[in-house]
PDB file of C-alpha atoms in Angstrom:
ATOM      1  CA  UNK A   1      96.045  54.969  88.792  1.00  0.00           C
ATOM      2  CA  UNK A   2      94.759  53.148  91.687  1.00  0.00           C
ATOM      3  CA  UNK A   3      91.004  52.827  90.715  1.00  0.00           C
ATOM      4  CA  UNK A   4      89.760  49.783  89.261  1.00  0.00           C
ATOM      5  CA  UNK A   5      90.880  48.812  85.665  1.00  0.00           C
ATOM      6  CA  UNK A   6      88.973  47.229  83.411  1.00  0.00           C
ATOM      7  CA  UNK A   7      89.615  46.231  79.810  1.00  0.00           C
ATOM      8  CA  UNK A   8      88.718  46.295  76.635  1.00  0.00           C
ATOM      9  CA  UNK A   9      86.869  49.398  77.394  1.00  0.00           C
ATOM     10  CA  UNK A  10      84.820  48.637  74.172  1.00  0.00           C
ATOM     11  CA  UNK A  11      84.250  45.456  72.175  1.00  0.00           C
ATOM     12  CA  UNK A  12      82.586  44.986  69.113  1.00  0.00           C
ATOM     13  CA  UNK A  13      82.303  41.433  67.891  1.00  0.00           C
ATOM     14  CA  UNK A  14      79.954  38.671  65.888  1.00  0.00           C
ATOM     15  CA  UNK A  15      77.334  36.750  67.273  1.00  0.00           C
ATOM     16  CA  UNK A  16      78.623  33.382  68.399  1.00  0.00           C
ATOM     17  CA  UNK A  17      81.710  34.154  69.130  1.00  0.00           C
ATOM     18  CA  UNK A  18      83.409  33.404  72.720  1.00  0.00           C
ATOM     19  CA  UNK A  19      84.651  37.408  74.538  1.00  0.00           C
ATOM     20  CA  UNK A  20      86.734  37.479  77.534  1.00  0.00           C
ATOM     21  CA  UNK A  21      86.597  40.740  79.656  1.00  0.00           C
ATOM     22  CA  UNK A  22      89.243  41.405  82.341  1.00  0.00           C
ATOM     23  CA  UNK A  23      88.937  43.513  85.626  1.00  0.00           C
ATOM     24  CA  UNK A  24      91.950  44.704  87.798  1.00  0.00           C
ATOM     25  CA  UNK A  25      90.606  45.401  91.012  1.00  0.00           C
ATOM     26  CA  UNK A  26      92.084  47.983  93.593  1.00  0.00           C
ATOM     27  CA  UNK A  27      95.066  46.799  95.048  1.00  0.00           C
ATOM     28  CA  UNK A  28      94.480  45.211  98.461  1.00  0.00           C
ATOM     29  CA  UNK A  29      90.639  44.879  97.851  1.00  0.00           C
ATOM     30  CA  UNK A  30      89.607  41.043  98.534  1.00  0.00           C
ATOM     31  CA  UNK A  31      86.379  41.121  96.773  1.00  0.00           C
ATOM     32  CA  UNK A  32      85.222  41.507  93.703  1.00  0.00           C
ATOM     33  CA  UNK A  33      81.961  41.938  91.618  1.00  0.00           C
ATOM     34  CA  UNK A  34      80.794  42.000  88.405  1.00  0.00           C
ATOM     35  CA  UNK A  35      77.486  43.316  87.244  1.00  0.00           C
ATOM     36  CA  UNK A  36      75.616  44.376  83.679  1.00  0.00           C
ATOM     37  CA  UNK A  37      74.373  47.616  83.005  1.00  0.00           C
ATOM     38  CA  UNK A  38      72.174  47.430  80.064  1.00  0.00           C
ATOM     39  CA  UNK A  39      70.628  50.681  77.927  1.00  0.00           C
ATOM     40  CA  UNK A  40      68.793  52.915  80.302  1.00  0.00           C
ATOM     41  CA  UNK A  41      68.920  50.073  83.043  1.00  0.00           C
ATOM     42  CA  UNK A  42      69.901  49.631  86.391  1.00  0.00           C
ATOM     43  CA  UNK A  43      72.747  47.699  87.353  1.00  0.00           C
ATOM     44  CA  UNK A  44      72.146  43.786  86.817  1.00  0.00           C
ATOM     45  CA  UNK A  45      74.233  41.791  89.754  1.00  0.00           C
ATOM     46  CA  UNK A  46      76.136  38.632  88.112  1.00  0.00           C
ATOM     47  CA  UNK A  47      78.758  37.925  90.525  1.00  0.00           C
ATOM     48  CA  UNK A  48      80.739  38.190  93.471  1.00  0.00           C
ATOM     49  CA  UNK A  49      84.055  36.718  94.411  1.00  0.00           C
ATOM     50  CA  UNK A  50      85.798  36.607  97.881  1.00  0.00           C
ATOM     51  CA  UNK A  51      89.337  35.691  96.981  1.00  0.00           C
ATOM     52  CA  UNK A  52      89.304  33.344  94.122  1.00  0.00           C
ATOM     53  CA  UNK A  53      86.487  31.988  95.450  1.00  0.00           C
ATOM     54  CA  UNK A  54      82.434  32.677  94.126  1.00  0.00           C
ATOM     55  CA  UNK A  55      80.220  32.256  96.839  1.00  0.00           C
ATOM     56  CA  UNK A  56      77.491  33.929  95.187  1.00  0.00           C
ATOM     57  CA  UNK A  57      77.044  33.306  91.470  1.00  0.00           C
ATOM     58  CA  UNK A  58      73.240  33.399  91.278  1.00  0.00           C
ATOM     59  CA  UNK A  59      73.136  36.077  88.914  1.00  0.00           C
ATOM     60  CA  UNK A  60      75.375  34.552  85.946  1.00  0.00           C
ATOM     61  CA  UNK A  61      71.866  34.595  83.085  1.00  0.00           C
ATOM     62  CA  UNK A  62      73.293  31.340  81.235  1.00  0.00           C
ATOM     63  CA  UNK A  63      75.835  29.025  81.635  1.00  0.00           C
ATOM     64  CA  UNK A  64      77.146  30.839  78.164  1.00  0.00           C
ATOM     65  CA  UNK A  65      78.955  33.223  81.580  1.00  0.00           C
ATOM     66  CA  UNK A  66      81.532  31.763  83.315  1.00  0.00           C
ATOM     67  CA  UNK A  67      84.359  33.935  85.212  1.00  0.00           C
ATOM     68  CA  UNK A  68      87.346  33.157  87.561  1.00  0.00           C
ATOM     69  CA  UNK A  69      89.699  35.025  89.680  1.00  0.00           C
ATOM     70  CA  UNK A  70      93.367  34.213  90.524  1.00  0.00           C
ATOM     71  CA  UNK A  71      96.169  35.175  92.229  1.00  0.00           C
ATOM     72  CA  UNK A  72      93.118  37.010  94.322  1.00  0.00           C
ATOM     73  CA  UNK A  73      93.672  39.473  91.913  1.00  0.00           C
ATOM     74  CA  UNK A  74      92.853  39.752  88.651  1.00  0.00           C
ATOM     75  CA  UNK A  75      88.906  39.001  87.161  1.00  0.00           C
ATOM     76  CA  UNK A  76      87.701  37.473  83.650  1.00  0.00           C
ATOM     77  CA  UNK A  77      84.408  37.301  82.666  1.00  0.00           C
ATOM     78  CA  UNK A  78      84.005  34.898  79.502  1.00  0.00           C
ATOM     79  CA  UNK A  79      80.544  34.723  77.432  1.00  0.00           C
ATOM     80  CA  UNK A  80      80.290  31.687  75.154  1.00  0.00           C
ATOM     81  CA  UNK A  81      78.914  31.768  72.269  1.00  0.00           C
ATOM     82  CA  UNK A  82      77.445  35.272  72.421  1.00  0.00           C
ATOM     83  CA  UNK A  83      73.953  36.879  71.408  1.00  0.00           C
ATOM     84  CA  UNK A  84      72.408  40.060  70.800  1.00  0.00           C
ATOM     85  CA  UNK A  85      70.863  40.283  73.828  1.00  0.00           C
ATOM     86  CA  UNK A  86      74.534  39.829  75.919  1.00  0.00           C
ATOM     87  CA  UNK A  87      75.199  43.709  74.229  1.00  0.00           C
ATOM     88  CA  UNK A  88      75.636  45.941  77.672  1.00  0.00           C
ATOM     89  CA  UNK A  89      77.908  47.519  79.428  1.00  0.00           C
ATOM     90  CA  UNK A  90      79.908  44.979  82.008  1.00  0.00           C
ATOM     91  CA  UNK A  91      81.022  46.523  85.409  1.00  0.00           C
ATOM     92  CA  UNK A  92      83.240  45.356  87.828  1.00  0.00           C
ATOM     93  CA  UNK A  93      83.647  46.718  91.100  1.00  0.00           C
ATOM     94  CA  UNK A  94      85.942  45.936  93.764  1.00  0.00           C
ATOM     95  CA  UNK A  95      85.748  46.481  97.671  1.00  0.00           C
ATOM     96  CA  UNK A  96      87.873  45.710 101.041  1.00  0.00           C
ATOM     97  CA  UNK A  97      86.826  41.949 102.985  1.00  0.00           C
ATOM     98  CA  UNK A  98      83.145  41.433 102.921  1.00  0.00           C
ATOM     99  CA  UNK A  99      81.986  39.162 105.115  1.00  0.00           C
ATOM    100  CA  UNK A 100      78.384  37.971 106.047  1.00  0.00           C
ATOM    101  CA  UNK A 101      76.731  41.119 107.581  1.00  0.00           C
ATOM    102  CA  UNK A 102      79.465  43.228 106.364  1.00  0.00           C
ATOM    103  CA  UNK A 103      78.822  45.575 103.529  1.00  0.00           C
ATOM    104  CA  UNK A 104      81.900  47.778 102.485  1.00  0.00           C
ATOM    105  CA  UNK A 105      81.670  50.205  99.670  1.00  0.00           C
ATOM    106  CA  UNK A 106      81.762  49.068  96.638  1.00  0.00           C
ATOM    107  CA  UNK A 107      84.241  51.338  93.563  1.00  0.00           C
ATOM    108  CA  UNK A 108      83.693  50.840  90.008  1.00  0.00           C
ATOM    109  CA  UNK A 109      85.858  50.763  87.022  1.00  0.00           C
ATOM    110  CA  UNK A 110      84.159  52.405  84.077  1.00  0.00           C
ATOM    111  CA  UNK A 111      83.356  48.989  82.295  1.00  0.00           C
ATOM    112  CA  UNK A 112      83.499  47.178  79.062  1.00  0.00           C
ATOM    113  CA  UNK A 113      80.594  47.941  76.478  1.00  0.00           C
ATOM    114  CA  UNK A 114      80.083  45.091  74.148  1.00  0.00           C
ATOM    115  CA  UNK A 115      78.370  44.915  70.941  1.00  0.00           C
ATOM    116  CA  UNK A 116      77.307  41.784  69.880  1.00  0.00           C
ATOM    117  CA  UNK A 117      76.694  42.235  65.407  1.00  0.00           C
TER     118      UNK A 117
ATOM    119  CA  UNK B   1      65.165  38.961  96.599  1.00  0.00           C
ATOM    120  CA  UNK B   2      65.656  42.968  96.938  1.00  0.00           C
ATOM    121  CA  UNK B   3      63.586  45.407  95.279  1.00  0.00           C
ATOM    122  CA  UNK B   4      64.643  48.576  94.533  1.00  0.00           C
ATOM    123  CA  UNK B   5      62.276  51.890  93.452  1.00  0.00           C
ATOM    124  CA  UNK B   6      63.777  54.858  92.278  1.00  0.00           C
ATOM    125  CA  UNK B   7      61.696  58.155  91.819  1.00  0.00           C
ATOM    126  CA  UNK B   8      60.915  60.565  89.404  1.00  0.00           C
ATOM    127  CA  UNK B   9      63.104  59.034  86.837  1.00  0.00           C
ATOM    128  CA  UNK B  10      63.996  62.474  85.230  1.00  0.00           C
ATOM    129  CA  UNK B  11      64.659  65.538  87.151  1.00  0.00           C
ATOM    130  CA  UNK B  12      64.944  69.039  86.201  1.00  0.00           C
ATOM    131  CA  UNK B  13      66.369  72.131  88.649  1.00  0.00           C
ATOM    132  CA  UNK B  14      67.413  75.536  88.398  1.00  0.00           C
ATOM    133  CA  UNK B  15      71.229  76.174  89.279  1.00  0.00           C
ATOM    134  CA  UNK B  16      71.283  76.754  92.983  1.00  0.00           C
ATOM    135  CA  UNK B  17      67.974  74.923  94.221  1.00  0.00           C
ATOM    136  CA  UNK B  18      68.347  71.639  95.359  1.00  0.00           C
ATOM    137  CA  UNK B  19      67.236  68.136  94.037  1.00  0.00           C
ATOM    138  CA  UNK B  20      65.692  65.718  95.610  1.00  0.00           C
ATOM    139  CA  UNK B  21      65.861  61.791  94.626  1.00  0.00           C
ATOM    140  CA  UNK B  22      63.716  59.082  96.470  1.00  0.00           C
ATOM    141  CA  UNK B  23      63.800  55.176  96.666  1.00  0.00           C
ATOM    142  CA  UNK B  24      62.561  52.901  98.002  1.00  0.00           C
ATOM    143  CA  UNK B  25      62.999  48.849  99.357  1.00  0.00           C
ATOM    144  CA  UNK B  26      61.410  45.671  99.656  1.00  0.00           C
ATOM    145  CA  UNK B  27      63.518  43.901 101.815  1.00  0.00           C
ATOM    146  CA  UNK B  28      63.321  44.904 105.474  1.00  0.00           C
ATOM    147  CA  UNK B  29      67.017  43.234 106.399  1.00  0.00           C
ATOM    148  CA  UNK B  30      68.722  44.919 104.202  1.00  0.00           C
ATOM    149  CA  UNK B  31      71.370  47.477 105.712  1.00  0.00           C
ATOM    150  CA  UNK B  32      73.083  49.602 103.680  1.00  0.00           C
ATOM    151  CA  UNK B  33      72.149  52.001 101.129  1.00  0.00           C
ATOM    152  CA  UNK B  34      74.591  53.624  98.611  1.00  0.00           C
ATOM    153  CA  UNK B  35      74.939  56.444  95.819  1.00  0.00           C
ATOM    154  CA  UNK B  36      76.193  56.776  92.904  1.00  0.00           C
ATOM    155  CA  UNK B  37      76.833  59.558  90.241  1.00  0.00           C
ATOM    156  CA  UNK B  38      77.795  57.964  86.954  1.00  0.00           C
ATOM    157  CA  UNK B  39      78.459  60.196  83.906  1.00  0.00           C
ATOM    158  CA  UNK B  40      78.177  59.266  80.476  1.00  0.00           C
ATOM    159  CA  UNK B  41      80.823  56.780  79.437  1.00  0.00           C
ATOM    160  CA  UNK B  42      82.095  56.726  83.010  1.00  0.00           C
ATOM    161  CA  UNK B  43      81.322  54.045  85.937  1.00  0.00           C
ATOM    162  CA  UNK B  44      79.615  54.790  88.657  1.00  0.00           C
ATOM    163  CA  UNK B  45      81.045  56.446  91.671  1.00  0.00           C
ATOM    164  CA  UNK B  46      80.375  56.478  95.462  1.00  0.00           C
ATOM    165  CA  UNK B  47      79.169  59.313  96.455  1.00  0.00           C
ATOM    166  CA  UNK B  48      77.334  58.841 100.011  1.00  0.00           C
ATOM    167  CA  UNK B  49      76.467  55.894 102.088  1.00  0.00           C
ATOM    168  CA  UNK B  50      74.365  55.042 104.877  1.00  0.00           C
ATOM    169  CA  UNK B  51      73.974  52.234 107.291  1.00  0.00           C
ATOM    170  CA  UNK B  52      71.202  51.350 108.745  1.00  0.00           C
ATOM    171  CA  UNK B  53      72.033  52.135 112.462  1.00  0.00           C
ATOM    172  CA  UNK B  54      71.831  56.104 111.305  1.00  0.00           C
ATOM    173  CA  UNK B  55      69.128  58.075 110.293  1.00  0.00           C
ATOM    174  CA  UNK B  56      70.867  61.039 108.523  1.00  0.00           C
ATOM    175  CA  UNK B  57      74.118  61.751 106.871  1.00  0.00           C
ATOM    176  CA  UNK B  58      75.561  64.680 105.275  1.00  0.00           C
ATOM    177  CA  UNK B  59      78.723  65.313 103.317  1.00  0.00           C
ATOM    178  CA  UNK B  60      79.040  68.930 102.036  1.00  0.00           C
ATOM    179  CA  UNK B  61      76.396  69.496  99.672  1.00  0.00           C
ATOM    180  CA  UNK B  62      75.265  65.955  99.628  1.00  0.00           C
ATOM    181  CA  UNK B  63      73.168  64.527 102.476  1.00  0.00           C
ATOM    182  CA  UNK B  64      71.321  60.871 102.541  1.00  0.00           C
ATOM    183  CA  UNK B  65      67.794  60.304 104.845  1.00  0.00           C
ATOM    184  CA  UNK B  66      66.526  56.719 106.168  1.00  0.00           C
ATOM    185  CA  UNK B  67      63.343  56.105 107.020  1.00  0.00           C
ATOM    186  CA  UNK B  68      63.268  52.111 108.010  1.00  0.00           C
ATOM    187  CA  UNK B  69      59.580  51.952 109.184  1.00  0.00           C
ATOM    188  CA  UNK B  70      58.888  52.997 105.600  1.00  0.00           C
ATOM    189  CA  UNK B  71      61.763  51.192 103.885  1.00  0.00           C
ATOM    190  CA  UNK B  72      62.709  54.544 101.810  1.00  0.00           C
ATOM    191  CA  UNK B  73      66.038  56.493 101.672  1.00  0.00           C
ATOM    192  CA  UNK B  74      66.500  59.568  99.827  1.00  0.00           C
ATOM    193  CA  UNK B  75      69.197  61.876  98.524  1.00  0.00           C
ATOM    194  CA  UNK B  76      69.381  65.753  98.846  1.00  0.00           C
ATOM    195  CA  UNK B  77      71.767  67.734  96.874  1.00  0.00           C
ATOM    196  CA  UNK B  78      71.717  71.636  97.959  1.00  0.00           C
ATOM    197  CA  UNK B  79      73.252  74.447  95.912  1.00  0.00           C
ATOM    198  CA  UNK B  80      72.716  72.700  92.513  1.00  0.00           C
ATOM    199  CA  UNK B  81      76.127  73.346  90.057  1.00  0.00           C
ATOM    200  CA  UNK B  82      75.945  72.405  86.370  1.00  0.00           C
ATOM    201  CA  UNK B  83      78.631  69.782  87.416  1.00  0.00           C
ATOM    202  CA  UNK B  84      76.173  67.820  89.303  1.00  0.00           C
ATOM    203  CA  UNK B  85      74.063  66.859  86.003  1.00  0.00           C
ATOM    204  CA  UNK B  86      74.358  62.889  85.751  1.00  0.00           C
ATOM    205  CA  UNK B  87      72.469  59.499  86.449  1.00  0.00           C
ATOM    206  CA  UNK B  88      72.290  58.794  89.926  1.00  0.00           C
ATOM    207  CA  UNK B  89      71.709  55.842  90.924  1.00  0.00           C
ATOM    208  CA  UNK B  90      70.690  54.214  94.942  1.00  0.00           C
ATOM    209  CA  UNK B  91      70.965  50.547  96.280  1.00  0.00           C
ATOM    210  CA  UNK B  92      70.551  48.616  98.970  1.00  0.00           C
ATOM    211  CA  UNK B  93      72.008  45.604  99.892  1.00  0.00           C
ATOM    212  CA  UNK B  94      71.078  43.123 103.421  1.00  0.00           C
ATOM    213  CA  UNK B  95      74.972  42.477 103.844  1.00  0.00           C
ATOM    214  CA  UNK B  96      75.405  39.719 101.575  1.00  0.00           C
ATOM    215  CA  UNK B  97      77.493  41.796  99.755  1.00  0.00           C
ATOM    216  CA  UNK B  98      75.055  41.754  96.523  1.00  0.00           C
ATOM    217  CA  UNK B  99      74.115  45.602  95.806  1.00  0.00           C
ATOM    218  CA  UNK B 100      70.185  45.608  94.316  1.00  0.00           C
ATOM    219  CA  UNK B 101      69.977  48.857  92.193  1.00  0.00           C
ATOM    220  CA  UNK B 102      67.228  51.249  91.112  1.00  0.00           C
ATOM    221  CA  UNK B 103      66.976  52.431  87.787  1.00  0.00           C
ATOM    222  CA  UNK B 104      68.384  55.638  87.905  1.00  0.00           C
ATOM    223  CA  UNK B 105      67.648  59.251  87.634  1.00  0.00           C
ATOM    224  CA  UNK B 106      68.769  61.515  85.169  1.00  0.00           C
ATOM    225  CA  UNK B 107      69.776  64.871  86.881  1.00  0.00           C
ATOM    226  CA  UNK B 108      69.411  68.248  84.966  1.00  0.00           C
ATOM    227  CA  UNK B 109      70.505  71.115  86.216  1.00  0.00           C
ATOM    228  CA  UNK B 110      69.952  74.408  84.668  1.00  0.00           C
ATOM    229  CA  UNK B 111      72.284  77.076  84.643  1.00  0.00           C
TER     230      UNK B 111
END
């Protein structure tokens, strides 16, 4: 398919253990976001990545959340250590060159839900 | 940072009447304003966007309003099918490429 791919699409695991969640983006799309979607929430923003570069990271909650991009491709989230309250579903979206002043549409893969026992 | 207000939270309709979902913003620079439909164990998908240079849009069934002066956007869906039952969800972001969400409103439509 040529929508965004994200895997595991579910992930049950212990508390304090280290999870690493991937996200294929659409080909050709340059930027890259990840955001948490908890029970009945909104979407939470985390990250965004321009190539394998973060220019906006403000919205990592700990520095348990780390994530890199290569190749300009492919994404990993990683959450150290994880808690209860890390249990959500984790989006990633992907979209063409986004500049400053330059919003283009954002697609979405349909996520990763983690449970943290 | 962006606020985002999303209103009524649950919505009801008969097949064939149309729905109506409001938001609203905090921050007057930001510029775009999307939709999304997501479906249960699904992400969320574009639906309709709107920039803030236009007032209206429409696609089919689905249109999108801004009113700037009041910082509030809101989506119409006409002809209600039981197909259109989801969350819906609006945004806004000022162009910095970091989508603010609302909460989301759970769609019902009745056959």
């Amino acid at each position: 398919g040529a929508g965004v791919s994200q895997s595991p699409s579910n992930k049950v695991t212990e508390k304090g253990k280290d999870v690493e969640l991937r996200c294929d983006p659409i080909s050709g799309h340059t930027a890259l976001y990840w955001y948490r979607q908890s029970l009945g929430q909104g979407l939470e923003f985390l990250i965004y990545f321009q190539g394998n570069s973060a220019p906006d990271k403000s919205g990592l909650p700990s520095d348990r959340f780390s994530a890199e991009r290569t190749g300009g491709s492919v994404s990993t989230l990683t959450i150290q250590r994880t808690q209860q309250e890390d249990s959500a579903v984790y989006l990633c979206a992907s979209s063409f060159t986004g500049g400053a002043d330059s919003n283009q549409p954002q697609h979405f893969g349909d996520g990763t839900r983690l449970s943290i026992l | 940072g962006e606020n985002v207000e999303q209103h009524p939270s649950t919505l009801s309709v008969q097949e064939g009447d149309s729905a109506v979902i409001k938001c609203t913003y905090s921050d007057s620079a930001s510029n775009y304003f999307p939709w999304y439909k997501q479906e249960l164990g699904k992400g969320p998908q574009l639906i309709i966007d709107i920039r803030s240079n236009v007032g209206e849009k429409k696609d089919q069934r689905i249109a999108v309003t801004l009113n700037k002066t009041a910082k509030h956007f809101s989506l119409h869906i006409t002809e209600t099918q039981p197909e259109d039952s989801a969350v819906y969800f609006c945004a806004a972001s000022g162009g910095n490429n970091r989508l603010a969400f609302g909460k989301g409103n759970q769609v019902v439509v009745i056959p």
